[in-house]
Amino acid sequence: MIETTVPTHAEMANALRSTATLLLEANILSPQGSDTINSAANRLYNKPGKAWSYATPSAQPVLFELCVDRAGRQFIPKLGVASIEVRDEIDDIPFVSWDINLLLEYADQEVHCPRWHFDLCNPEQAGPITHLQYGGNKHLNLPNLDVRVREPRWNAAPLDLILMCETIAASFYQDTWESQLRDLTRWNEIIQQSQRLCFPYYLRGLYNTLNAAAAGSHLSACWNSNCN
């Protein structure tokens, strides 16, 4: 099985910078979004240590360029990182904290703004330890734009900022991602580094479940009470 590979703080900082540069050059990321990623990278680079973390200020999400949905409505993807922190010693899950969200901010203030929230279960919380939920309140003065965070908590492999950026690029800027990024050597080096950080623990869980003599479900194996 592939082991988790944790990049150094400098390697991750450089990968974040390259992500910002490549997405900005492709006209996928806005200048403000590039500044937010670079600021996070600079803070990370200047805090050496085997364990490291980065975040983006809640008031300064990673902003992407304007998109248009199938109904002709304009929106901007906004990516926020409350915290991504890796352990100094890898046991199973490499993250001490993993809290990241994606919001689609519509220009029309009558249109609901979809939001997805990814994080780790709290110690006493029921659900898969790494999970995805829909919803979240971000518009204090316009509550009609939000829905509350609700069950289910979907069992999900963790994605860091870089892998989330790739998902956004492929989903909302598909032609550009396919023509300018998907086969680019430097882009794939960055993606591979994050994949080797995020995915091995999840793949090990799948492998162990599928190969167990008395196999239970993968969801049960990932359930928070079975991981503590």
JSON list of C-alpha atoms in Angstrom, two decimals, residues 33 40 68 102 113 135 145 149-150 155 197 200:
[
{"chain": "A", "resi": 33, "resn": "GLY", "atom": "CA", "xyz": [-7.65, 34.88, -4.85]},
{"chain": "A", "resi": 40, "resn": "ALA", "atom": "CA", "xyz": [-1.10, 31.76, 3.29]},
{"chain": "A", "resi": 68, "resn": "VAL", "atom": "CA", "xyz": [-22.32, 31.62, -15.45]},
{"chain": "A", "resi": 102, "resn": "LEU", "atom": "CA", "xyz": [-16.70, 26.06, -0.97]},
{"chain": "A", "resi": 113, "resn": "CYS", "atom": "CA", "xyz": [-25.83, 30.35, -2.48]},
{"chain": "A", "resi": 135, "resn": "GLY", "atom": "CA", "xyz": [-25.01, 24.09, 3.94]},
{"chain": "A", "resi": 145, "resn": "LEU", "atom": "CA", "xyz": [-29.28, 32.82, 0.84]},
{"chain": "A", "resi": 149, "resn": "VAL", "atom": "CA", "xyz": [-25.66, 22.52, 7.94]},
{"chain": "A", "resi": 150, "resn": "ARG", "atom": "CA", "xyz": [-27.58, 19.26, 7.96]},
{"chain": "A", "resi": 155, "resn": "ASN", "atom": "CA", "xyz": [-18.02, 9.77, 3.89]},
{"chain": "A", "resi": 197, "resn": "LEU", "atom": "CA", "xyz": [-0.75, 13.57, 1.59]},
{"chain": "A", "resi": 200, "resn": "PRO", "atom": "CA", "xyz": [-3.38, 7.02, 1.31]}
]
